[in-house]
Amino acid sequence: MHETLSPSETRDMLLAVAEYIVERTDMLTQIDQAIGDGDHGIGMRRGFLAVSEQLQGSEPASVEAVVKAAGTAIMAKTGGAAGAIFGTFFRSGSSAFAGRNFDADGVAAFLRIGLEAVEKRGGSRPGQKTMIDALAPAAAAAADAAGGGLSETLARACAAAVAGVEATKGMIATTGKARTLGERSLGHPDPGAVSFSLILTAMRDFVAT
Amino acid sequence: MHETLSPSETRDMLLAVAEYIVERTDMLTQIDQAIGDGDHGIGMRRGFLAVSEQLQGSEPASVEAVVKAAGTAIMAKTGGAAGAIFGTFFRSGSSAFAGRNFDADGVAAFLRIGLEAVEKRGGSRPGQKTMIDALAPAAAAAADAAGGGLSETLARACAAAVAGVEATKGMIATTGKARTLGERSLGHPDPGAVSFSLILTAMRDFVAT
Amino acid sequence: MGRPKKILNNPANVVTELLDGLVLAADGGLVRLDNRSVLVRPNIPKGKVGLIIGGGSGHEPLFSGFVGDNLADAAVCGEVFAAPSPDQILDAIAAVDSGAGVLFVYGNYAGDNMNFDIAAELAEEEGHTVRTVRVWDDVAAAPLDRITDRRGIAGDFFVIKVAGAAAATWSDLDEVYRVACKARDNTRSMGVALAAGSIPETGERTFELPDDEIEIGMGAHGEPGVSRQKLTTADDIADQLMQLILADLPFKAGDEVALLLNNLGSTTLMEMLIVNRRVRNILAEAGITVHRTDIGSFLTCQEMAGMSISLMRLDDELKRFLDAPARSVGYSKA
Amino acid sequence: MGRPKKILNNPANVVTELLDGLVLAADGGLVRLDNRSVLVRPNIPKGKVGLIIGGGSGHEPLFSGFVGDNLADAAVCGEVFAAPSPDQILDAIAAVDSGAGVLFVYGNYAGDNMNFDIAAELAEEEGHTVRTVRVWDDVAAAPLDRITDRRGIAGDFFVIKVAGAAAATWSDLDEVYRVACKARDNTRSMGVALAAGSIPETGERTFELPDDEIEIGMGAHGEPGVSRQKLTTADDIADQLMQLILADLPFKAGDEVALLLNNLGSTTLMEMLIVNRRVRNILAEAGITVHRTDIGSFLTCQEMAGMSISLMRLDDELKRFLDAPARSVGYSKA
Ligand SMILES: Nc1ncnc2c1ncn2[C@@H]1O[C@H](COP(=O)(O)OP(=O)(O)O)[C@@H](O)[C@H]1O
Ligand SMILES: Nc1ncnc2c1ncn2[C@@H]1O[C@H](COP(=O)(O)OP(=O)(O)O)[C@@H](O)[C@H]1O
Ligand SMILES: [Mg+2]
Ligand SMILES: [Mg+2]
Ligand SMILES: [Mg+2]
Ligand SMILES: [Mg+2]
């Protein structure tokens, strides 16, 4: 169990996240087939393979730099809405780690700043059936957990994200390619929300071991 | 039983032929699907519906005129190879009836002259898996039956045509859309040969009743 | 329905291979930026307003096939059905902007909007002037009072055609932007889908439609439309699509329009012409005259069966630019 | 595979409806003879050699879509996959021949040959001069020593394009005939089919191919080709088609060619571009240069999945006529 990660440990965590996402390509694609255009898994795979390629064997100068590098790789290679959204999340969120390691307060700030940037970039708010519906509750939970240490913060953020994914099943999409689906989007989770919860799950698992 | 048909009886016979062919549209199409482009029944139907429309309620001046009119309708409306072949057959063959009614000698000459015209038009010979493989034996049988009366002549011509159809199953197409089928055309009858045998069958049945 | 068969090599490489094939098909009229999914017209005149288009691949000929004379200067191509990333867009800007600025024209999708916006912001930081026209012609996608929520479909063509000819004529970005907006604002489209296309990388169809059903208003990626119904006649389909199109702008008696019939993939030209017959009857009855017709494949969705109808209301300026000759791999008109 | 869905009214009327739709799509550039499946260019100059093309419908845009400026003067359209009848062809002759004579260009099929021959004989009796060029570009259909047994496929386009431009230039039928023969004699094509199209009137596919098989050399109506095999890669398919094409004429190092990639129906432009990439590599390796590329739908077979490749070896005269601008509903090039 780690309560703070060094730059190179953060790199290893991001590599673990990348592996976790890439392994779930088909599942993410299937979720997008239900309510989107069926390419979400393919895109996330491209983006996180680029993260692996970028970070593998590199010696990061800081946590901020390595998180930003991951965001840059995602933004360049994922494509689609997910590339802009997850790229923006990591790139903007990375500023939370300016001058610090990957710790509980940093994670809370990371989620908060990332959320603000994503909302600004895409113009969406909670309740529109996007990854924000996993990210916003995760950010709130992390803020709540402040002082509780890194593993607890990530565990609570992750649980909130998973609950957020569940909640997206009851939402009608009003943005993205599922927008015009109307009522027919009911019952299906949002693909980007699932991806976000997987990212936190992989982070939580990395820190817990 | 008729041993000679007047112009208006010939018209009625041709109307019966038309009805007989039109009723067999699907069967002819299926045969063409096996070795051609799957439109033979549709085309024959168009041609013989035009024959019905042309001859219905008309009062023909002569057997020659009514047979030629049928050929002209077929030529104009059938389309495809069958339109040219069956149109040519009836139009050219009609000259056999110049100055005479529809009788045994007329039928023998009709088949002979029609065969010559078809061979000239399409450049095919017996054995190439075309309607000629029904027409040529029918013409030979009718010549053989000379003096035997109209119903016997048509009955023997028809039997020869049916046997000719059977023989086309063992032939490899070297003309028409089945040409490149090679060995794969084996086992299937030629659609145009089937049509020709149906025409003679309908004529035989009309004369026999 | 079974999986559609396709003529492919490695499905992961479709975009790069198709772009190489496109450059070759242009017989000298296109270059591809190194290691980039960006096609650029060679020898762009100095001082020309740069027209950059783009979006996900898989809709060929749009967007990649519309780079050429009197059309776009560059196309930035994402992976199949995925918006291109900002770094590729930035490279396109660098390749085409010699000082007069850049106009983006693309379809209004969350992914495209965000990626092009990011690129625009970064480019402006570097001193480029960028204007953006998002095309939102799909009447099926949202009510008129939320027009900016609508998707861009085949109407992209009209905007690109007009903007391309304007950018070849004027060197003032504001003017090109103005006329491109006018083209967009006067364009309305509606589509119908009969069967889904499939994504090369998965081989899966993007949606499932029962064997006897069609969907009016379905989007170019299979996004649901306004009504799913039993397969009906060509005339009935034309009536439904036209009713929604005409009422929306609305198009009125006395209007002059350009008509675009777009094949979404595997629909035959025969079917489209049969639909055109009815469309023209409807327009004639409504007192609307057709200045010109374009019919063929513009924005496809792989081998989706279906088509869309687009109308652009014309004035003299739009007519002039629409009628200018154009030449690219995807569209050519004398 | 299920029956393909189509956007139709009464399937028995497809030809008449599509021709009406085509006339309307030409925005004044076409007229249809009363009660006839014959499309004619209006205002044909007096003394012009008349170019008449035709054949069965269902292959749109060929033949009906190729009547226009610098292309054919009339198209005579049969029912789906059925040659037109002589009386229609005679009407076309009457409409286009003002004394300089008429050139027929059509694909080499028994039905077309016989019907056009009957019309030619009747027309000559009436005092018209008629010359005929049958196109037999399909290498798959017969060995070279029986070239006149080969079918006409997408290579029709090259012959029509060249003959159309020549007939717009020269008023001497013999000269137009000579150059059309040259275009035909220098053209070779090969196709591949992945899945069958269906005939509108029956709704049935014209043939059945197992889910994982393709057929090299299959004809435009589904006539069998040279080999049925497992679905393979785009590069492998291109290699097989090109090998047969190049060896046949044969095309040699130093030759300059025009390249035509024809979509048989529902194949995506993406796939065709991927094939083009390989085709160009093969040609480059063989030392053959490509003067121009046309890619799109020329001769289709309803929604058949598949494509064909055609090459025409060029000289200066063929280049000149091929490069002349042209405009019709089915083909336009600036
Ligand atoms: N405006 C937005 N704000 C936040 N997330 C968004 C927005 N638009 C789309 N997304 C997320 O992106 C996901 C879709 O990603 P993906 O399928 O890769 O892209 P695309 O929609 O371009 O095909 C959605 O499930 C949603 O979570
Ligand atoms: N050269 C020919 N001589 C005699 N009969 C022919 C010839 N070519 C074709 N046919 C006949 O035409 C029939 C095909 O008719 P059809 O299917 O209507 O025309 P198409 O082949 O144009 O589709 C063949 O089965 C054959 O009997
Ligand atoms: Mg998606
Ligand atoms: Mg046939
Ligand atoms: Mg997408
Ligand atoms: Mg036929």
Tab-separated table of N, CA, C and O in Angstrom, chain C residues 249-328:
chain	number	residue	atom	x	y	z
C	249	LEU	N	-37.008	25.082	-42.818
C	249	LEU	CA	-36.292	26.363	-43.036
C	249	LEU	C	-37.221	27.541	-42.769
C	249	LEU	O	-36.793	28.452	-42.038
C	250	PRO	N	-38.437	27.661	-43.286
C	250	PRO	CA	-39.069	26.784	-44.272
C	250	PRO	C	-38.714	27.234	-45.688
C	250	PRO	O	-38.417	28.398	-45.940
C	251	PHE	N	-38.769	26.263	-46.641
C	251	PHE	CA	-38.656	26.583	-48.062
C	251	PHE	C	-40.043	26.974	-48.553
C	251	PHE	O	-41.031	26.349	-48.182
C	252	LYS	N	-40.097	27.996	-49.406
C	252	LYS	CA	-41.401	28.540	-49.809
C	252	LYS	C	-41.515	28.654	-51.324
C	252	LYS	O	-40.516	28.667	-52.042
C	253	ALA	N	-42.749	28.804	-51.768
C	253	ALA	CA	-43.001	29.012	-53.198
C	253	ALA	C	-42.165	30.196	-53.670
C	253	ALA	O	-42.070	31.217	-52.986
C	254	GLY	N	-41.540	30.041	-54.834
C	254	GLY	CA	-40.697	31.106	-55.356
C	254	GLY	C	-39.229	30.907	-55.031
C	254	GLY	O	-38.370	31.505	-55.666
C	255	ASP	N	-38.934	30.061	-54.046
C	255	ASP	CA	-37.529	29.808	-53.708
C	255	ASP	C	-36.845	29.043	-54.840
C	255	ASP	O	-37.465	28.228	-55.528
C	256	GLU	N	-35.570	29.298	-54.971
C	256	GLU	CA	-34.750	28.521	-55.898
C	256	GLU	C	-33.760	27.734	-55.043
C	256	GLU	O	-33.173	28.283	-54.111
C	257	VAL	N	-33.581	26.469	-55.345
C	257	VAL	CA	-32.750	25.629	-54.482
C	257	VAL	C	-31.751	24.810	-55.286
C	257	VAL	O	-31.916	24.587	-56.483
C	258	ALA	N	-30.725	24.347	-54.573
C	258	ALA	CA	-29.860	23.279	-55.075
C	258	ALA	C	-30.298	22.006	-54.365
C	258	ALA	O	-30.653	22.040	-53.186
C	259	LEU	N	-30.284	20.917	-55.114
C	259	LEU	CA	-30.762	19.626	-54.592
C	259	LEU	C	-29.597	18.648	-54.582
C	259	LEU	O	-28.861	18.547	-55.554
C	260	LEU	N	-29.460	17.967	-53.462
C	260	LEU	CA	-28.387	16.975	-53.318
C	260	LEU	C	-28.991	15.665	-52.850
C	260	LEU	O	-29.636	15.614	-51.800
C	261	LEU	N	-28.789	14.607	-53.635
C	261	LEU	CA	-29.218	13.276	-53.214
C	261	LEU	C	-27.970	12.477	-52.902
C	261	LEU	O	-27.134	12.246	-53.790
C	262	ASN	N	-27.841	12.086	-51.672
C	262	ASN	CA	-26.622	11.443	-51.197
C	262	ASN	C	-26.846	9.979	-50.886
C	262	ASN	O	-27.754	9.621	-50.142
C	263	ASN	N	-25.980	9.161	-51.437
C	263	ASN	CA	-26.014	7.718	-51.174
C	263	ASN	C	-25.250	7.425	-49.888
C	263	ASN	O	-24.072	7.748	-49.782
C	264	LEU	N	-25.886	6.812	-48.921
C	264	LEU	CA	-25.214	6.514	-47.654
C	264	LEU	C	-24.285	5.316	-47.770
C	264	LEU	O	-23.543	5.021	-46.836
C	265	GLY	N	-24.348	4.622	-48.875
C	265	GLY	CA	-23.417	3.510	-49.050
C	265	GLY	C	-23.823	2.574	-50.162
C	265	GLY	O	-23.359	2.700	-51.285
C	266	SER	N	-24.731	1.659	-49.885
C	266	SER	CA	-25.001	0.594	-50.847
C	266	SER	C	-26.327	0.741	-51.575
C	266	SER	O	-26.769	-0.191	-52.239
C	267	THR	N	-26.959	1.878	-51.440
C	267	THR	CA	-28.193	2.087	-52.200
C	267	THR	C	-27.829	2.299	-53.672
C	267	THR	O	-26.806	2.903	-53.980
C	268	THR	N	-28.659	1.786	-54.566
C	268	THR	CA	-28.325	1.907	-55.984
C	268	THR	C	-28.709	3.284	-56.508
C	268	THR	O	-29.626	3.930	-55.995
C	269	LEU	N	-28.020	3.700	-57.566
C	269	LEU	CA	-28.376	4.958	-58.228
C	269	LEU	C	-29.800	4.858	-58.764
C	269	LEU	O	-30.545	5.848	-58.777
C	270	MET	N	-30.189	3.669	-59.187
C	270	MET	CA	-31.564	3.439	-59.639
C	270	MET	C	-32.573	3.901	-58.582
C	270	MET	O	-33.510	4.652	-58.878
C	271	GLU	N	-32.375	3.461	-57.357
C	271	GLU	CA	-33.297	3.855	-56.279
C	271	GLU	C	-33.284	5.363	-56.064
C	271	GLU	O	-34.325	5.997	-55.874
C	272	MET	N	-32.096	5.938	-56.104
C	272	MET	CA	-31.994	7.374	-55.848
C	272	MET	C	-32.695	8.176	-56.933
C	272	MET	O	-33.300	9.215	-56.672
C	273	LEU	N	-32.611	7.690	-58.160
C	273	LEU	CA	-33.280	8.387	-59.262
C	273	LEU	C	-34.794	8.257	-59.131
C	273	LEU	O	-35.545	9.193	-59.446
C	274	ILE	N	-35.242	7.118	-58.663
C	274	ILE	CA	-36.686	6.926	-58.448
C	274	ILE	C	-37.171	7.887	-57.361
C	274	ILE	O	-38.244	8.491	-57.480
C	275	VAL	N	-36.372	8.049	-56.336
C	275	VAL	CA	-36.723	9.020	-55.293
C	275	VAL	C	-36.684	10.445	-55.869
C	275	VAL	O	-37.555	11.269	-55.591
C	276	ASN	N	-35.665	10.708	-56.693
C	276	ASN	CA	-35.540	12.053	-57.273
C	276	ASN	C	-36.803	12.456	-58.041
C	276	ASN	O	-37.233	13.612	-57.994
C	277	ARG	N	-37.372	11.499	-58.744
C	277	ARG	CA	-38.593	11.753	-59.510
C	277	ARG	C	-39.680	12.324	-58.593
C	277	ARG	O	-40.302	13.341	-58.899
C	278	ARG	N	-39.868	11.681	-57.451
C	278	ARG	CA	-40.896	12.156	-56.538
C	278	ARG	C	-40.518	13.499	-55.914
C	278	ARG	O	-41.347	14.397	-55.749
C	279	VAL	N	-39.254	13.614	-55.539
C	279	VAL	CA	-38.782	14.861	-54.920
C	279	VAL	C	-39.066	16.044	-55.844
C	279	VAL	O	-39.552	17.097	-55.401
C	280	ARG	N	-38.804	15.864	-57.115
C	280	ARG	CA	-39.021	16.954	-58.060
C	280	ARG	C	-40.507	17.269	-58.221
C	280	ARG	O	-40.884	18.424	-58.397
C	281	ASN	N	-41.333	16.237	-58.163
C	281	ASN	CA	-42.781	16.498	-58.205
C	281	ASN	C	-43.212	17.321	-57.000
C	281	ASN	O	-43.991	18.264	-57.123
C	282	ILE	N	-42.715	16.947	-55.849
C	282	ILE	CA	-43.073	17.662	-54.620
C	282	ILE	C	-42.619	19.121	-54.716
C	282	ILE	O	-43.371	20.045	-54.392
C	283	LEU	N	-41.391	19.313	-55.182
C	283	LEU	CA	-40.874	20.683	-55.285
C	283	LEU	C	-41.671	21.491	-56.294
C	283	LEU	O	-41.994	22.662	-56.056
C	284	ALA	N	-42.007	20.868	-57.419
C	284	ALA	CA	-42.782	21.580	-58.434
C	284	ALA	C	-44.132	22.002	-57.861
C	284	ALA	O	-44.581	23.135	-58.048
C	285	GLU	N	-44.756	21.089	-57.142
C	285	GLU	CA	-46.053	21.427	-56.544
C	285	GLU	C	-45.934	22.545	-55.512
C	285	GLU	O	-46.862	23.340	-55.341
C	286	ALA	N	-44.803	22.593	-54.839
C	286	ALA	CA	-44.605	23.626	-53.825
C	286	ALA	C	-44.139	24.942	-54.446
C	286	ALA	O	-43.916	25.925	-53.728
C	287	GLY	N	-43.966	24.964	-55.755
C	287	GLY	CA	-43.550	26.195	-56.422
C	287	GLY	C	-42.082	26.527	-56.221
C	287	GLY	O	-41.665	27.679	-56.340
C	288	ILE	N	-41.295	25.499	-55.926
C	288	ILE	CA	-39.855	25.699	-55.684
C	288	ILE	C	-39.094	25.209	-56.919
C	288	ILE	O	-39.324	24.102	-57.389
C	289	THR	N	-38.187	26.036	-57.448
C	289	THR	CA	-37.448	25.619	-58.640
C	289	THR	C	-36.075	25.094	-58.247
C	289	THR	O	-35.468	25.542	-57.279
C	290	VAL	N	-35.613	24.131	-59.035
C	290	VAL	CA	-34.316	23.509	-58.768
C	290	VAL	C	-33.297	24.069	-59.743
C	290	VAL	O	-33.437	23.923	-60.955
C	291	HIS	N	-32.284	24.702	-59.198
C	291	HIS	CA	-31.234	25.265	-60.045
C	291	HIS	C	-30.258	24.192	-60.507
C	291	HIS	O	-29.811	24.200	-61.644
C	292	ARG	N	-29.925	23.282	-59.628
C	292	ARG	CA	-29.012	22.204	-60.014
C	292	ARG	C	-29.171	21.017	-59.079
C	292	ARG	O	-29.581	21.155	-57.922
C	293	THR	N	-28.814	19.858	-59.616
C	293	THR	CA	-28.935	18.615	-58.869
C	293	THR	C	-27.576	17.942	-58.799
C	293	THR	O	-26.898	17.822	-59.815
C	294	ASP	N	-27.180	17.510	-57.624
C	294	ASP	CA	-26.022	16.624	-57.487
C	294	ASP	C	-26.523	15.321	-56.902
C	294	ASP	O	-27.296	15.314	-55.937
C	295	ILE	N	-26.093	14.228	-57.498
C	295	ILE	CA	-26.595	12.933	-57.060
C	295	ILE	C	-25.441	11.939	-57.061
C	295	ILE	O	-24.679	11.888	-58.019
C	296	GLY	N	-25.259	11.246	-55.961
C	296	GLY	CA	-24.154	10.288	-55.864
C	296	GLY	C	-23.746	10.091	-54.430
C	296	GLY	O	-24.529	10.307	-53.510
C	297	SER	N	-22.495	9.673	-54.244
C	297	SER	CA	-21.976	9.427	-52.904
C	297	SER	C	-21.196	10.642	-52.430
C	297	SER	O	-20.211	11.028	-53.066
C	298	PHE	N	-21.623	11.223	-51.353
C	298	PHE	CA	-20.934	12.379	-50.772
C	298	PHE	C	-20.495	12.033	-49.359
C	298	PHE	O	-19.321	11.942	-49.068
C	299	LEU	N	-21.468	11.805	-48.485
C	299	LEU	CA	-21.142	11.390	-47.130
C	299	LEU	C	-21.748	10.011	-46.932
C	299	LEU	O	-22.968	9.875	-46.839
C	300	THR	N	-20.900	9.014	-46.909
C	300	THR	CA	-21.379	7.643	-46.735
C	300	THR	C	-21.116	7.178	-45.317
C	300	THR	O	-20.407	7.828	-44.539
C	301	CYS	N	-21.688	6.048	-44.997
C	301	CYS	CA	-21.464	5.448	-43.687
C	301	CYS	C	-21.118	4.000	-43.918
C	301	CYS	O	-21.917	3.124	-43.617
C	302	GLN	N	-19.916	3.806	-44.521
C	302	GLN	CA	-19.539	2.472	-44.959
C	302	GLN	C	-20.624	1.936	-45.897
C	302	GLN	O	-21.124	2.701	-46.702
C	303	GLU	N	-21.009	0.675	-45.800
C	303	GLU	CA	-21.969	0.134	-46.763
C	303	GLU	C	-23.404	0.228	-46.235
C	303	GLU	O	-24.256	-0.593	-46.571
C	304	MET	N	-23.678	1.251	-45.445
C	304	MET	CA	-25.058	1.457	-45.001
C	304	MET	C	-25.987	1.556	-46.218
C	304	MET	O	-25.636	2.179	-47.221
C	305	ALA	N	-27.161	0.946	-46.140
C	305	ALA	CA	-28.164	1.134	-47.189
C	305	ALA	C	-29.061	2.284	-46.767
C	305	ALA	O	-29.590	2.282	-45.652
C	306	GLY	N	-29.217	3.240	-47.656
C	306	GLY	CA	-30.044	4.393	-47.345
C	306	GLY	C	-29.557	5.602	-48.100
C	306	GLY	O	-28.581	5.534	-48.848
C	307	MET	N	-30.230	6.694	-47.946
C	307	MET	CA	-29.855	7.908	-48.661
C	307	MET	C	-30.336	9.124	-47.889
C	307	MET	O	-31.129	9.009	-46.954
C	308	SER	N	-29.842	10.282	-48.286
C	308	SER	CA	-30.348	11.505	-47.689
C	308	SER	C	-30.637	12.513	-48.790
C	308	SER	O	-30.097	12.425	-49.893
C	309	ILE	N	-31.513	13.425	-48.462
C	309	ILE	CA	-31.878	14.511	-49.369
C	309	ILE	C	-31.475	15.814	-48.689
C	309	ILE	O	-31.779	16.004	-47.505
C	310	SER	N	-30.803	16.685	-49.427
C	310	SER	CA	-30.459	18.013	-48.902
C	310	SER	C	-30.927	19.083	-49.870
C	310	SER	O	-30.844	18.904	-51.083
C	311	LEU	N	-31.397	20.174	-49.312
C	311	LEU	CA	-31.745	21.348	-50.111
C	311	LEU	C	-30.974	22.544	-49.572
C	311	LEU	O	-30.867	22.715	-48.359
C	312	MET	N	-30.476	23.366	-50.480
C	312	MET	CA	-29.921	24.654	-50.071
C	312	MET	C	-30.686	25.742	-50.822
C	312	MET	O	-30.758	25.724	-52.051
C	313	ARG	N	-31.237	26.660	-50.076
C	313	ARG	CA	-31.907	27.795	-50.711
C	313	ARG	C	-30.845	28.734	-51.267
C	313	ARG	O	-29.872	29.045	-50.578
C	314	LEU	N	-31.049	29.170	-52.493
C	314	LEU	CA	-29.994	29.905	-53.192
C	314	LEU	C	-30.295	31.391	-53.331
C	314	LEU	O	-31.455	31.791	-53.405
C	315	ASP	N	-29.240	32.159	-53.359
C	315	ASP	CA	-29.325	33.519	-53.907
C	315	ASP	C	-28.221	33.616	-54.963
C	315	ASP	O	-27.542	32.618	-55.234
C	316	ASP	N	-28.047	34.766	-55.567
C	316	ASP	CA	-27.088	34.850	-56.671
C	316	ASP	C	-25.672	34.513	-56.228
C	316	ASP	O	-24.915	33.864	-56.951
C	317	GLU	N	-25.333	34.943	-55.028
C	317	GLU	CA	-23.978	34.704	-54.545
C	317	GLU	C	-23.723	33.207	-54.339
C	317	GLU	O	-22.702	32.667	-54.766
C	318	LEU	N	-24.662	32.545	-53.693
C	318	LEU	CA	-24.494	31.104	-53.461
C	318	LEU	C	-24.462	30.344	-54.783
C	318	LEU	O	-23.675	29.409	-54.960
C	319	LYS	N	-25.306	30.751	-55.709
C	319	LYS	CA	-25.325	30.106	-57.023
C	319	LYS	C	-23.972	30.205	-57.696
C	319	LYS	O	-23.466	29.241	-58.265
C	320	ARG	N	-23.422	31.411	-57.649
C	320	ARG	CA	-22.144	31.635	-58.318
C	320	ARG	C	-21.073	30.678	-57.783
C	320	ARG	O	-20.326	30.071	-58.545
C	321	PHE	N	-21.008	30.553	-56.462
C	321	PHE	CA	-19.952	29.713	-55.894
C	321	PHE	C	-20.270	28.225	-56.061
C	321	PHE	O	-19.376	27.409	-56.267
C	322	LEU	N	-21.535	27.887	-55.977
C	322	LEU	CA	-21.914	26.489	-56.155
C	322	LEU	C	-21.626	26.032	-57.578
C	322	LEU	O	-21.229	24.893	-57.825
C	323	ASP	N	-21.819	26.932	-58.532
C	323	ASP	CA	-21.646	26.567	-59.942
C	323	ASP	C	-20.204	26.639	-60.430
C	323	ASP	O	-19.927	26.217	-61.559
C	324	ALA	N	-19.308	27.150	-59.628
C	324	ALA	CA	-17.906	27.207	-60.062
C	324	ALA	C	-17.416	25.789	-60.326
C	324	ALA	O	-17.761	24.870	-59.596
C	325	PRO	N	-16.611	25.600	-61.369
C	325	PRO	CA	-16.090	24.247	-61.602
C	325	PRO	C	-15.242	23.792	-60.421
C	325	PRO	O	-14.719	24.618	-59.670
C	326	ALA	N	-15.142	22.505	-60.227
C	326	ALA	CA	-14.383	21.980	-59.092
C	326	ALA	C	-13.801	20.650	-59.499
C	326	ALA	O	-14.332	19.970	-60.372
C	327	ARG	N	-12.717	20.290	-58.865
C	327	ARG	CA	-12.101	19.018	-59.214
C	327	ARG	C	-11.337	18.427	-58.042
C	327	ARG	O	-10.420	19.028	-57.507
C	328	SER	N	-11.756	17.249	-57.657
C	328	SER	CA	-11.065	16.498	-56.609
C	328	SER	C	-11.348	15.036	-56.884
C	328	SER	O	-12.102	14.712	-57.796
